[in-house]
Short mmCIF file of C-alpha atoms in Angstrom, two decimals:
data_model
loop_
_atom_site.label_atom_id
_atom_site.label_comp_id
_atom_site.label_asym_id
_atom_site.label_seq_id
_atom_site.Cartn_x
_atom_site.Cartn_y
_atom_site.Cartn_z
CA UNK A 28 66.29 -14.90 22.27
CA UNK A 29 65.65 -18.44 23.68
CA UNK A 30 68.12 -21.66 23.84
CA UNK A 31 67.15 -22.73 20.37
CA UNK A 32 69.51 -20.45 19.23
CA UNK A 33 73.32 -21.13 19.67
CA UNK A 34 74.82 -19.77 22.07
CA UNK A 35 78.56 -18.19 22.60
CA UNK A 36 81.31 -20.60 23.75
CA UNK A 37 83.45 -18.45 26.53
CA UNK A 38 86.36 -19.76 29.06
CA UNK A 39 84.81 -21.04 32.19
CA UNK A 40 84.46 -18.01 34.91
CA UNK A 41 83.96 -18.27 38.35
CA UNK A 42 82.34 -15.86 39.74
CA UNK A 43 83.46 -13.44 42.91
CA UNK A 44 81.47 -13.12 46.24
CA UNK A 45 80.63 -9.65 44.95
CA UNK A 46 79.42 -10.74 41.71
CA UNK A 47 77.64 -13.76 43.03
CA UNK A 48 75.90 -11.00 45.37
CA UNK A 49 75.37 -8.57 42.68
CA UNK A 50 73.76 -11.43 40.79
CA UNK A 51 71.23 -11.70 43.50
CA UNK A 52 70.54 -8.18 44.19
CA UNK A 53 69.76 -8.41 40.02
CA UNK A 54 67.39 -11.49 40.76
CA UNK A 55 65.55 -9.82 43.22
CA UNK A 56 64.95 -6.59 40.84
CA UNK A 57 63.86 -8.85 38.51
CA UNK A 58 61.33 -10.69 41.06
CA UNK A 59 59.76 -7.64 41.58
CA UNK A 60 59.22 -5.37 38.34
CA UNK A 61 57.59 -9.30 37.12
CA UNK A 62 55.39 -8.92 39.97
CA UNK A 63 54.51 -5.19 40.04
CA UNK A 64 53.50 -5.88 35.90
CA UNK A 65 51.47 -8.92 37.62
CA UNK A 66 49.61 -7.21 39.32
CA UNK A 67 47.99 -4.70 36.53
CA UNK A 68 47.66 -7.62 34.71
CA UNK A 69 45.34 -8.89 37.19
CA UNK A 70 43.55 -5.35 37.19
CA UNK A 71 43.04 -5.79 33.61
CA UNK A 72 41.04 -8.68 34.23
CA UNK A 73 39.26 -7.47 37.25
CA UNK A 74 37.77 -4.57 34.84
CA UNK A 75 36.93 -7.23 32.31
CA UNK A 76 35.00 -9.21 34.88
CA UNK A 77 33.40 -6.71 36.76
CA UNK A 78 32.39 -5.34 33.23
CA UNK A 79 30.33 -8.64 32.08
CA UNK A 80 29.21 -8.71 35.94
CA UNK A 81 27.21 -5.32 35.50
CA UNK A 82 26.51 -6.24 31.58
CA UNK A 83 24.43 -9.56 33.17
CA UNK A 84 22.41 -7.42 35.53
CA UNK A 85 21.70 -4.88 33.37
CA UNK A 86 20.38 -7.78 30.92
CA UNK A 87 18.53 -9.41 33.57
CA UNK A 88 17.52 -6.79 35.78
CA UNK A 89 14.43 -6.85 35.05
CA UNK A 90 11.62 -8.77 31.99
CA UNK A 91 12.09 -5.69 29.40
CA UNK A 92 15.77 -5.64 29.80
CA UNK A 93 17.58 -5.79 26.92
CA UNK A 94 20.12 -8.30 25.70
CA UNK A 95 21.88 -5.47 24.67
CA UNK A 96 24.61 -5.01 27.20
CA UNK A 97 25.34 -8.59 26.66
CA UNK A 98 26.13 -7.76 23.03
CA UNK A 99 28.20 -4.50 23.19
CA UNK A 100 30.05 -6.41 26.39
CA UNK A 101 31.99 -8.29 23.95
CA UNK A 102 33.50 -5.54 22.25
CA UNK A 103 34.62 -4.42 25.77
CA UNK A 104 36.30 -7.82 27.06
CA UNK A 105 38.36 -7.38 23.86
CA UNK A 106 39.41 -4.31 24.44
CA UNK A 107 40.33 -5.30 27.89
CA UNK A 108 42.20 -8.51 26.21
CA UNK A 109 44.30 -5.61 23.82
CA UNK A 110 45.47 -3.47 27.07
CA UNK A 111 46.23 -6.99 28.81
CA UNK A 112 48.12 -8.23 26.08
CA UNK A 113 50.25 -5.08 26.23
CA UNK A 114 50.92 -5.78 29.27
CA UNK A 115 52.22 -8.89 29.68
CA UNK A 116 54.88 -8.23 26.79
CA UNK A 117 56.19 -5.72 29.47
CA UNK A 118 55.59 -8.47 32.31
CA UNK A 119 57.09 -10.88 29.93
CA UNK A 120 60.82 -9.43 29.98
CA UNK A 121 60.85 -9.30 33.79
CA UNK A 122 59.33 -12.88 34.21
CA UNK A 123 61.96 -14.42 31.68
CA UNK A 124 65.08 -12.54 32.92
CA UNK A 125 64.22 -13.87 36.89
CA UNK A 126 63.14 -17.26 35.03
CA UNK A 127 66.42 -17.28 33.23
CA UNK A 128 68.46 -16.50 36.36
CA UNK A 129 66.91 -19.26 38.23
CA UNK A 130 67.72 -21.60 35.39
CA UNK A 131 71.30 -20.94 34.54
CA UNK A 132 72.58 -19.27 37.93
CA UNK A 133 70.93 -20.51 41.21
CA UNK A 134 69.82 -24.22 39.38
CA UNK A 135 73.30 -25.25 38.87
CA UNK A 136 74.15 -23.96 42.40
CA UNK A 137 71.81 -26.01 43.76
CA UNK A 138 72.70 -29.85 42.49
CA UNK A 139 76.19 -28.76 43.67
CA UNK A 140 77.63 -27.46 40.34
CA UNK A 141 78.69 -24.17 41.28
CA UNK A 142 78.32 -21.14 39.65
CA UNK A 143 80.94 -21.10 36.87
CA UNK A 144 79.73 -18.78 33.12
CA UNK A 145 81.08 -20.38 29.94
CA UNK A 146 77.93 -21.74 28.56
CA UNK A 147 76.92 -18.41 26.95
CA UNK A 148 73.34 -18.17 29.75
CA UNK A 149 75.47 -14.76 31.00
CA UNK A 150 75.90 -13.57 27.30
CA UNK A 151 72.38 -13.80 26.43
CA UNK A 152 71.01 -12.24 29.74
CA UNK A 153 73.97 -9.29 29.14
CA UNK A 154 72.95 -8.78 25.29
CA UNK A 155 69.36 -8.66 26.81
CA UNK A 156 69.83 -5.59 29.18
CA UNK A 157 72.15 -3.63 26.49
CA UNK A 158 69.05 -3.96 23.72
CA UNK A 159 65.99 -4.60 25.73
CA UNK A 160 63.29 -6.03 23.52
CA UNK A 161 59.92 -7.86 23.52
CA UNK A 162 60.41 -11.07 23.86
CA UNK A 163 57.23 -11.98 21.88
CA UNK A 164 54.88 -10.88 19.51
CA UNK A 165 51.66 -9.00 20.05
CA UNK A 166 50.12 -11.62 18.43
CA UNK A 167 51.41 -14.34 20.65
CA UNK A 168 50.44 -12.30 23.79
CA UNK A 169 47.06 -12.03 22.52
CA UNK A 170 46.86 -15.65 22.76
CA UNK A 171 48.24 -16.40 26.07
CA UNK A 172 45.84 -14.07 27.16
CA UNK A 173 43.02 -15.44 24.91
CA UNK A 174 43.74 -18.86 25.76
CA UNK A 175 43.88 -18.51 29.41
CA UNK A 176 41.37 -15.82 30.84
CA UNK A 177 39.62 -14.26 27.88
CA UNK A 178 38.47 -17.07 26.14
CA UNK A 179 36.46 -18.34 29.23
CA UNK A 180 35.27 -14.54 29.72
CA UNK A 181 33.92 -14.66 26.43
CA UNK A 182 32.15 -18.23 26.44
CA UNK A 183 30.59 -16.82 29.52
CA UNK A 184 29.59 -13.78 27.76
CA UNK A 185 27.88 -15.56 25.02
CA UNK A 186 25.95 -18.27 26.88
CA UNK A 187 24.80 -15.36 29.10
CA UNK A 188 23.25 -13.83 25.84
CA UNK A 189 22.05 -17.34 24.55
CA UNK A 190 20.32 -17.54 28.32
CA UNK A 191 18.73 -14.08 28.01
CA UNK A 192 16.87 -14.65 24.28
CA UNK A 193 16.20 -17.87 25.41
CA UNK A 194 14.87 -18.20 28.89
CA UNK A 195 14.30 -14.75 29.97
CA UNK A 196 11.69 -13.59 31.73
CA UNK A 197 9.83 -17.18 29.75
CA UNK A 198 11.31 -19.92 28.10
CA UNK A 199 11.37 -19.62 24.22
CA UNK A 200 8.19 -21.86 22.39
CA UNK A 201 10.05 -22.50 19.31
CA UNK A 202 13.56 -21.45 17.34
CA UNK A 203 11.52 -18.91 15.48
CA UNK A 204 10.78 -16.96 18.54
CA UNK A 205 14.29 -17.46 19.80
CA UNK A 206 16.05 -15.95 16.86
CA UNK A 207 13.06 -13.23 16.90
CA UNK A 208 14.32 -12.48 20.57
CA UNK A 209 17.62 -11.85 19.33
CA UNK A 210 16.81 -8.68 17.07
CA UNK A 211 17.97 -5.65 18.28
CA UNK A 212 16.23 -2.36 17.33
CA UNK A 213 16.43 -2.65 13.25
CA UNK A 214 19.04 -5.56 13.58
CA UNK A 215 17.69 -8.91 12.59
CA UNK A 216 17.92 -11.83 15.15
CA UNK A 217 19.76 -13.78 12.73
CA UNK A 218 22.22 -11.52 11.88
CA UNK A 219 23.00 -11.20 15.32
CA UNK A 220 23.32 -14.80 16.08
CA UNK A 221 25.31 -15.20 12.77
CA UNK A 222 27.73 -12.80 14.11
CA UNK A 223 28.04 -14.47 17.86
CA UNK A 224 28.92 -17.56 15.81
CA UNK A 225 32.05 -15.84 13.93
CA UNK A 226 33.46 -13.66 16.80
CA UNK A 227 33.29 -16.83 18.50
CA UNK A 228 34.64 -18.47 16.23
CA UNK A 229 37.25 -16.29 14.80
CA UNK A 230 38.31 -16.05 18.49
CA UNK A 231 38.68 -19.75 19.24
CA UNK A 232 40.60 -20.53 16.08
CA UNK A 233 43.36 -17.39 16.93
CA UNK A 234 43.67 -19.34 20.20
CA UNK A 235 44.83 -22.51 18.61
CA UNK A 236 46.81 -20.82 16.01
CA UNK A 237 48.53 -18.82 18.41
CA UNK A 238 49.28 -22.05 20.91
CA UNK A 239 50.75 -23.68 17.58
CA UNK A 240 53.27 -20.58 16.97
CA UNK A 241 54.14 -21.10 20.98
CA UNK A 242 54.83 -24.56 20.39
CA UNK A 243 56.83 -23.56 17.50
CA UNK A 244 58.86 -21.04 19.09
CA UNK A 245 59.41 -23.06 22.08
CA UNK A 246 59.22 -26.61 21.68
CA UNK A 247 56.53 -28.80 23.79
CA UNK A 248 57.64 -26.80 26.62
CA UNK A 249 60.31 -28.96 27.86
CA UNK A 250 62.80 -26.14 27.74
CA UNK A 251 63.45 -23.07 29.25
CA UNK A 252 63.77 -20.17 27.17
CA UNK A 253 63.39 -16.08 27.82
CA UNK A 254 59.99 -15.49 26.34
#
């Protein structure tokens, strides 16, 4: 539910000191489930990065290291990207119900405009507590994710690999040997390499598809909206 939608037209209410307090008491709740889901968030990543950490010096441990672990660490950041993504829906719901508090409620208060309902903000934040929801898609969390930790994860992941067949322990003498580095066991280097390109790739283009449905969904981000 966001402010693209219309919103209920009710009398002007002025709230009571007990409401106005109650109101807070809510705001602070709100402040700090958004933060408790903040923090796994950030322990989802701290796996993800201490996984490619131990990934690199496995890989360059030691000449006869394997590239390997720099291969099978890409499946894992993903992984890490689905449990993150999980969790920011949750973190979501918190962030946009203090976000939308702070909007409607204490930013009117503040330029002097008192704290009078009738716009339909209370509506929308009451509807939201009596059927709780995501307020986006898997999909779209992927992407926030994606677009702002992951993807860098992953480009770090693959020019670690691209570093490993092609420097390590000597510098490749030609692109024959460096795509003969790449082979793994029966796997041939080029269908390895051919495969970095499209995960890449696949990845990179569900990043700008998913910005493009945020966009959609929320404008050029010049309005507040829960989600």
């Amino acid at each position: 539910m966001n402010m693209h939608e219309p919103l209920p037209s009710n009398p002007p209410h002025e709230f009571t000191a007990a409401e106005i307090g109650a109101l807070a008491h809510l705001y602070r709740g709100e402040v700090y489930r958004s933060t408790v889901w903040r923090t796994r968030l950030d322990n989802t990543t701290n796996w993800a990065v201490a996984a490619l950490g131990l990934a690199m010096s496995a890989s360059y441990s030691h000449p006869e290291a394997s590239a390997l672990p720099l291969v099978l660490i890409g499946i894992l950041i993903v992984v890490f990207l689905f449990f993150e993504a999980r969790r920011y829906r949750y973190f979501n719901v918190w962030r946009a119900r203090a976000r939308w508090l702070e909007t409607n409620f204490y930013a009117p208060m503040l330029r002097g405009q008192g704290c009078n309902s009738g716009s339909g903000w209370e509506q929308v934040l009451a509807q939201d507590y009596c059927e709780p929801r995501h307020h986006i898609s898997m999909t779209r969390a992927i992407g926030r994710r994606l677009r702002r930790t992951y993807f860098w994860l992953l480009t770090i992941q693959a020019l670690a690999y691209l570093g490993k067949i092609a420097i390590h322990p000597t510098s490749a003498n030609s692109f024959a040997e460096f795509v003969h580095r790449a082979s793994v066991g029966p796997i041939p280097g080029e269908v390895l390499l051919m495969s970095g390109v499209i995960f890449n790739g696949a990845w990179l283009a569900f990043a700008l598809v998913t910005f493009h449905l945020d966009r959609v969904a929320h404008g050029k981000g010049t309005r507040v909206s829960m989600g």
